[in-house]
GROMACS .gro file of C-alpha atoms in nm:
model
  275
    1MET     CA    1   0.459   2.494   0.890
    2ARG     CA    2   0.501   2.767   0.514
    3ALA     CA    3   0.860   2.588   0.454
    4ILE     CA    4   0.642   2.205   0.434
    5TYR     CA    5   0.380   2.355   0.298
    6LEU     CA    6   0.632   2.507  -0.047
    7ILE     CA    7   0.821   2.190  -0.034
    8ALA     CA    8   0.500   1.994  -0.057
    9SER     CA    9   0.377   2.197  -0.319
   10LEU     CA   10   0.707   2.204  -0.522
   11THR     CA   11   0.697   1.803  -0.514
   12LEU     CA   12   0.322   1.786  -0.678
   13LYS     CA   13   0.436   1.980  -0.936
   14GLU     CA   14   0.744   1.816  -0.960
   15THR     CA   15   0.517   1.474  -0.963
   16MET     CA   16   0.242   1.588  -1.252
   17ARG     CA   17   0.596   1.778  -1.456
   18ARG     CA   18   0.725   1.430  -1.467
   19ARG     CA   19   0.358   1.278  -1.559
   20LEU     CA   20   0.294   1.068  -1.353
   21TRP     CA   21  -0.081   1.168  -1.410
   22VAL     CA   22  -0.092   0.936  -1.771
   23ALA     CA   23   0.016   0.591  -1.500
   24SER     CA   24  -0.236   0.660  -1.247
   25LEU     CA   25  -0.517   0.641  -1.540
   26LEU     CA   26  -0.341   0.395  -1.673
   27ALA     CA   27  -0.417   0.166  -1.300
   28SER     CA   28  -0.690   0.340  -1.322
   29LEU     CA   29  -0.838   0.143  -1.700
   30ALA     CA   30  -0.667  -0.194  -1.556
   31VAL     CA   31  -0.909  -0.135  -1.195
   32VAL     CA   32  -1.188  -0.165  -1.463
   33GLY     CA   33  -1.067  -0.393  -1.643
   34PHE     CA   34  -1.063  -0.636  -1.348
   35VAL     CA   35  -1.436  -0.574  -1.305
   36PHE     CA   36  -1.518  -0.588  -1.663
   37VAL     CA   37  -1.283  -0.987  -1.738
   38ALA     CA   38  -1.457  -1.081  -1.378
   39LYS     CA   39  -1.794  -1.020  -1.558
   40LEU     CA   40  -1.710  -1.128  -1.799
   41GLY     CA   41  -1.654  -1.421  -1.675
   42ALA     CA   42  -1.948  -1.416  -1.424
   43SER     CA   43  -2.187  -1.430  -1.730
   44VAL     CA   44  -2.092  -1.744  -1.888
   45ARG     CA   45  -2.281  -1.890  -1.617
   46ALA     CA   46  -2.577  -1.628  -1.596
   47HIS     CA   47  -2.826  -1.849  -1.476
   48ASP     CA   48  -2.601  -1.952  -1.161
   49PRO     CA   49  -2.665  -1.812  -0.864
   50LEU     CA   50  -2.365  -1.969  -0.674
   51VAL     CA   51  -2.201  -1.752  -0.932
   52GLN     CA   52  -2.428  -1.480  -0.937
   53SER     CA   53  -2.355  -1.451  -0.564
   54VAL     CA   54  -1.935  -1.569  -0.548
   55VAL     CA   55  -1.826  -1.338  -0.868
   56PRO     CA   56  -1.872  -1.002  -0.692
   57ARG     CA   57  -1.735  -1.076  -0.372
   58ILE     CA   58  -1.465  -1.209  -0.490
   59THR     CA   59  -1.418  -0.961  -0.778
   60LEU     CA   60  -1.457  -0.710  -0.495
   61ILE     CA   61  -1.184  -0.833  -0.211
   62LEU     CA   62  -0.942  -0.930  -0.513
   63GLY     CA   63  -1.009  -0.609  -0.667
   64LEU     CA   64  -0.891  -0.450  -0.273
   65ASP     CA   65  -0.564  -0.631  -0.348
   66VAL     CA   66  -0.509  -0.474  -0.732
   67VAL     CA   67  -0.539  -0.130  -0.532
   68LYS     CA   68  -0.296  -0.205  -0.236
   69PHE     CA   69  -0.120  -0.349  -0.564
   70PHE     CA   70  -0.113   0.063  -0.738
   71GLY     CA   71  -0.031   0.236  -0.440
   72SER     CA   72   0.245   0.101  -0.322
   73VAL     CA   73   0.429   0.150  -0.671
   74MET     CA   74   0.288   0.497  -0.673
   75ALA     CA   75   0.455   0.584  -0.327
   76MET     CA   76   0.712   0.395  -0.375
   77THR     CA   77   0.792   0.524  -0.748
   78LEU     CA   78   0.728   0.854  -0.535
   79ALA     CA   79   0.958   0.844  -0.244
   80SER     CA   80   1.271   0.658  -0.469
   81GLY     CA   81   1.308   0.970  -0.675
   82ALA     CA   82   1.235   1.238  -0.416
   83ILE     CA   83   1.556   1.255  -0.232
   84ALA     CA   84   1.793   1.038  -0.421
   85LEU     CA   85   1.728   1.171  -0.752
   86GLU     CA   86   1.683   1.540  -0.632
   87ILE     CA   87   2.028   1.500  -0.471
   88GLU     CA   88   2.246   1.337  -0.811
   89ARG     CA   89   2.035   1.526  -1.055
   90GLY     CA   90   2.191   1.861  -0.865
   91MET     CA   91   1.785   2.007  -0.758
   92LEU     CA   92   1.799   2.023  -0.386
   93TYR     CA   93   2.064   2.258  -0.359
   94ALA     CA   94   1.861   2.532  -0.408
   95ILE     CA   95   1.640   2.422  -0.114
   96LEU     CA   96   1.963   2.313   0.084
   97TYR     CA   97   2.078   2.651   0.007
   98LYS     CA   98   1.827   2.849   0.212
   99PRO     CA   99   1.759   2.894   0.520
  100VAL     CA  100   1.541   2.536   0.601
  101HIS     CA  101   1.527   2.291   0.869
  102ARG     CA  102   1.656   1.946   0.696
  103TYR     CA  103   1.335   1.771   0.874
  104GLN     CA  104   1.128   2.036   0.726
  105VAL     CA  105   1.264   1.875   0.430
  106VAL     CA  106   1.217   1.541   0.435
  107LEU     CA  107   0.848   1.633   0.647
  108GLY     CA  108   0.763   1.836   0.260
  109LYS     CA  109   0.828   1.649   0.065
  110TRP     CA  110   0.700   1.284   0.242
  111ILE     CA  111   0.303   1.508   0.278
  112GLY     CA  112   0.348   1.569  -0.169
  113VAL     CA  113   0.435   1.258  -0.186
  114LEU     CA  114   0.165   1.126  -0.049
  115THR     CA  115  -0.135   1.365  -0.080
  116PHE     CA  116  -0.053   1.220  -0.439
  117ALA     CA  117  -0.039   0.838  -0.400
  118LEU     CA  118  -0.316   0.914  -0.193
  119LEU     CA  119  -0.571   1.089  -0.374
  120ASN     CA  120  -0.502   0.879  -0.662
  121THR     CA  121  -0.565   0.465  -0.416
  122LEU     CA  122  -0.856   0.714  -0.324
  123PHE     CA  123  -0.992   0.742  -0.672
  124TRP     CA  124  -0.941   0.391  -0.791
  125THR     CA  125  -1.044   0.249  -0.437
  126VAL     CA  126  -1.383   0.451  -0.570
  127LEU     CA  127  -1.342   0.347  -0.948
  128LEU     CA  128  -1.343  -0.050  -0.777
  129TYR     CA  129  -1.644   0.015  -0.564
  130VAL     CA  130  -1.787   0.241  -0.841
  131SER     CA  131  -1.741  -0.048  -1.115
  132VAL     CA  132  -1.875  -0.365  -0.882
  133ARG     CA  133  -2.165  -0.149  -0.856
  134VAL     CA  134  -2.289  -0.037  -1.187
  135MET     CA  135  -2.101  -0.407  -1.336
  136MET     CA  136  -2.200  -0.633  -1.056
  137GLY     CA  137  -2.481  -0.526  -0.975
  138ARG     CA  138  -2.400  -0.511  -0.624
  139MET     CA  139  -2.214  -0.185  -0.375
  140TYR     CA  140  -2.124  -0.322  -0.044
  141LEU     CA  141  -2.099  -0.035   0.169
  142GLU     CA  142  -2.105  -0.268   0.487
  143THR     CA  143  -1.682  -0.315   0.376
  144TRP     CA  144  -1.654   0.042   0.339
  145ARG     CA  145  -1.452   0.041   0.625
  146ALA     CA  146  -1.127  -0.188   0.469
  147PRO     CA  147  -1.032   0.086   0.167
  148LEU     CA  148  -0.969   0.338   0.490
  149VAL     CA  149  -0.684  -0.012   0.593
  150VAL     CA  150  -0.513  -0.010   0.176
  151LEU     CA  151  -0.512   0.367   0.187
  152LEU     CA  152  -0.215   0.269   0.447
  153TYR     CA  153  -0.031   0.061   0.213
  154PRO     CA  154   0.117   0.392   0.013
  155VAL     CA  155   0.170   0.597   0.393
  156LEU     CA  156   0.425   0.279   0.496
  157PHE     CA  157   0.572   0.155   0.145
  158GLY     CA  158   0.601   0.542   0.079
  159THR     CA  159   0.745   0.638   0.373
  160LEU     CA  160   1.024   0.330   0.357
  161THR     CA  161   1.108   0.470   0.033
  162LEU     CA  162   1.146   0.775   0.110
  163PHE     CA  163   1.466   0.730   0.491
  164PHE     CA  164   1.620   0.513   0.218
  165SER     CA  165   1.601   0.780  -0.046
  166THR     CA  166   1.816   1.015   0.198
  167PHE     CA  167   2.067   0.800   0.223
  168ALA     CA  168   2.114   0.571  -0.066
  169SER     CA  169   2.180   0.618  -0.469
  170MET     CA  170   1.853   0.635  -0.601
  171GLY     CA  171   1.925   0.294  -0.765
  172LEU     CA  172   2.040   0.137  -0.418
  173THR     CA  173   1.695   0.232  -0.332
  174ILE     CA  174   1.467   0.095  -0.484
  175ALA     CA  175   1.687  -0.241  -0.478
  176LEU     CA  176   1.594  -0.161  -0.049
  177SER     CA  177   1.196  -0.044  -0.136
  178ILE     CA  178   1.220  -0.400  -0.375
  179ILE     CA  179   1.358  -0.647  -0.108
  180SER     CA  180   1.182  -0.493   0.164
  181ALA     CA  181   0.873  -0.559   0.001
  182GLY     CA  182   0.951  -0.849  -0.086
  183VAL     CA  183   1.051  -1.014   0.295
  184ALA     CA  184   0.685  -0.893   0.368
  185TRP     CA  185   0.554  -1.093   0.095
  186SER     CA  186   0.720  -1.363   0.244
  187GLU     CA  187   0.534  -1.383   0.578
  188LYS     CA  188   0.285  -1.528   0.399
  189PRO     CA  189   0.403  -1.784   0.181
  190MET     CA  190   0.544  -1.935   0.507
  191ARG     CA  191   0.282  -1.853   0.679
  192GLU     CA  192   0.034  -2.128   0.480
  193PHE     CA  193   0.284  -2.395   0.367
  194GLY     CA  194   0.324  -2.354   0.817
  195ILE     CA  195   0.043  -2.460   0.850
  196VAL     CA  196  -0.054  -2.716   0.516
  197PHE     CA  197   0.291  -2.947   0.613
  198ASP     CA  198   0.285  -2.861   0.983
  199ILE     CA  199   0.655  -2.708   1.028
  200ASP     CA  200   0.763  -2.543   1.281
  201THR     CA  201   1.023  -2.314   1.187
  202LEU     CA  202   0.836  -2.172   0.840
  203MET     CA  203   0.552  -2.030   1.140
  204ASN     CA  204   0.795  -1.910   1.337
  205MET     CA  205   1.023  -1.708   1.084
  206ALA     CA  206   0.671  -1.600   0.975
  207ASN     CA  207   0.621  -1.434   1.298
  208ASN     CA  208   0.965  -1.262   1.346
  209VAL     CA  209   0.902  -1.207   0.947
  210ARG     CA  210   0.544  -0.947   1.024
  211TRP     CA  211   0.775  -0.764   1.212
  212ILE     CA  212   1.063  -0.590   1.049
  213VAL     CA  213   0.795  -0.469   0.778
  214PRO     CA  214   0.440  -0.422   0.933
  215MET     CA  215   0.175  -0.529   0.568
  216ASN     CA  216   0.080  -0.776   0.741
  217HIS     CA  217  -0.052  -0.637   1.066
  218LEU     CA  218  -0.287  -0.415   0.776
  219ARG     CA  219  -0.368  -0.736   0.522
  220ARG     CA  220  -0.494  -0.912   0.832
  221TRP     CA  221  -0.671  -0.577   0.959
  222VAL     CA  222  -0.858  -0.540   0.551
  223LEU     CA  223  -0.985  -0.933   0.545
  224GLU     CA  224  -1.111  -0.904   0.924
  225GLU     CA  225  -1.295  -0.635   0.757
  226MET     CA  226  -1.431  -0.790   0.404
  227SER     CA  227  -1.520  -1.140   0.625
  228VAL     CA  228  -1.893  -0.999   0.577
  229VAL     CA  229  -1.908  -1.123   0.218
  230VAL     CA  230  -1.589  -1.355   0.222
  231PRO     CA  231  -1.754  -1.671   0.039
  232GLU     CA  232  -1.857  -1.924   0.327
  233ARG     CA  233  -1.587  -2.174   0.107
  234MET     CA  234  -1.322  -1.917   0.062
  235MET     CA  235  -1.336  -1.891   0.440
  236MET     CA  236  -1.165  -2.248   0.420
  237SER     CA  237  -0.926  -2.167   0.272
  238GLN     CA  238  -0.583  -2.163   0.310
  239ARG     CA  239  -0.597  -1.842   0.257
  240PHE     CA  240  -0.802  -1.729   0.604
  241GLN     CA  241  -0.682  -2.043   0.777
  242ALA     CA  242  -0.352  -1.868   0.749
  243PHE     CA  243  -0.495  -1.568   0.955
  244GLU     CA  244  -0.780  -1.763   1.183
  245THR     CA  245  -0.686  -1.496   1.522
  246PRO     CA  246  -0.781  -1.168   1.453
  247PRO     CA  247  -0.565  -0.863   1.474
  248GLY     CA  248  -0.590  -0.691   1.739
  249VAL     CA  249  -0.603  -0.251   1.753
  250TRP     CA  250  -0.287  -0.325   1.884
  251GLU     CA  251  -0.103  -0.399   1.533
  252ILE     CA  252  -0.288  -0.064   1.383
  253SER     CA  253  -0.085   0.109   1.675
  254TYR     CA  254   0.243  -0.047   1.558
  255VAL     CA  255   0.192   0.052   1.176
  256PHE     CA  256   0.144   0.377   1.365
  257GLY     CA  257   0.449   0.337   1.589
  258TYR     CA  258   0.676   0.182   1.325
  259ILE     CA  259   0.537   0.432   1.025
  260ALA     CA  260   0.707   0.736   1.293
  261ILE     CA  261   0.977   0.559   1.366
  262VAL     CA  262   1.056   0.544   1.044
  263LEU     CA  263   0.973   0.882   0.890
  264ALA     CA  264   1.155   1.080   1.237
  265LEU     CA  265   1.473   0.813   1.101
  266ALA     CA  266   1.447   0.995   0.761
  267ALA     CA  267   1.447   1.321   0.961
  268LEU     CA  268   1.716   1.200   1.118
  269VAL     CA  269   1.973   1.080   0.918
  270PHE     CA  270   1.942   1.349   0.661
  271SER     CA  271   1.998   1.623   0.860
  272LYS     CA  272   2.337   1.392   0.989
  273ARG     CA  273   2.370   1.357   0.587
  274ASP     CA  274   2.755   1.536   0.440
  275VAL     CA  275   2.530   1.712   0.161
   0.00000   0.00000   0.00000
């Protein structure tokens, strides 16, 4: 455990040395700016009770999408260089020459990367809720479980990227991570177009894609937790019709199992790699 802790600490220090906190600060400004723009838009019709009721809720729902995006990108950025870049620069050899197991290196990197990514994602989520409260006048604490699911986004994409980083170069790791995110994202438009145009082929493709990178399992959970504040007209949109079946507990279990298997594969592949 001491070796894993030391590697995680070194990973966090390297993150700070690379000044990624600057990206975190810019993302924080973007979150606050997003809420400010929404508030500015709502102020145009300040006497319309429908607008004043709907805009804060939509701002919170879309704001969580912004947080999910920033959290996933942060985790992918950190994980892509955690092993591949350090091997290319020769920095990781200083650790590998010591009596440390390869799986301890992977676990230490995984903990270090996700600690920074999760702390930032949590901070952006709190900042979003506080900004909505200050500018819109409502806290929406009844949706508190949705941010907990949002925290799994950086865990999912950070783990997957770290796995790529154990056998690929830095450039290939980034490319594979982007492709994986694209595959996961494609389920939503395929399912929506399948519903609108009644195309079974698209629906079947969407059903198969969801197992490759289970991002939309999480998305269904976030939407389910946010449904208590979703405007009625929005509930009738394609966004919600595409996921009209409530998510089951097994879907979260599948995501946790997926993450555990990918992490185990990362440790196995790195232990077999000739470095």
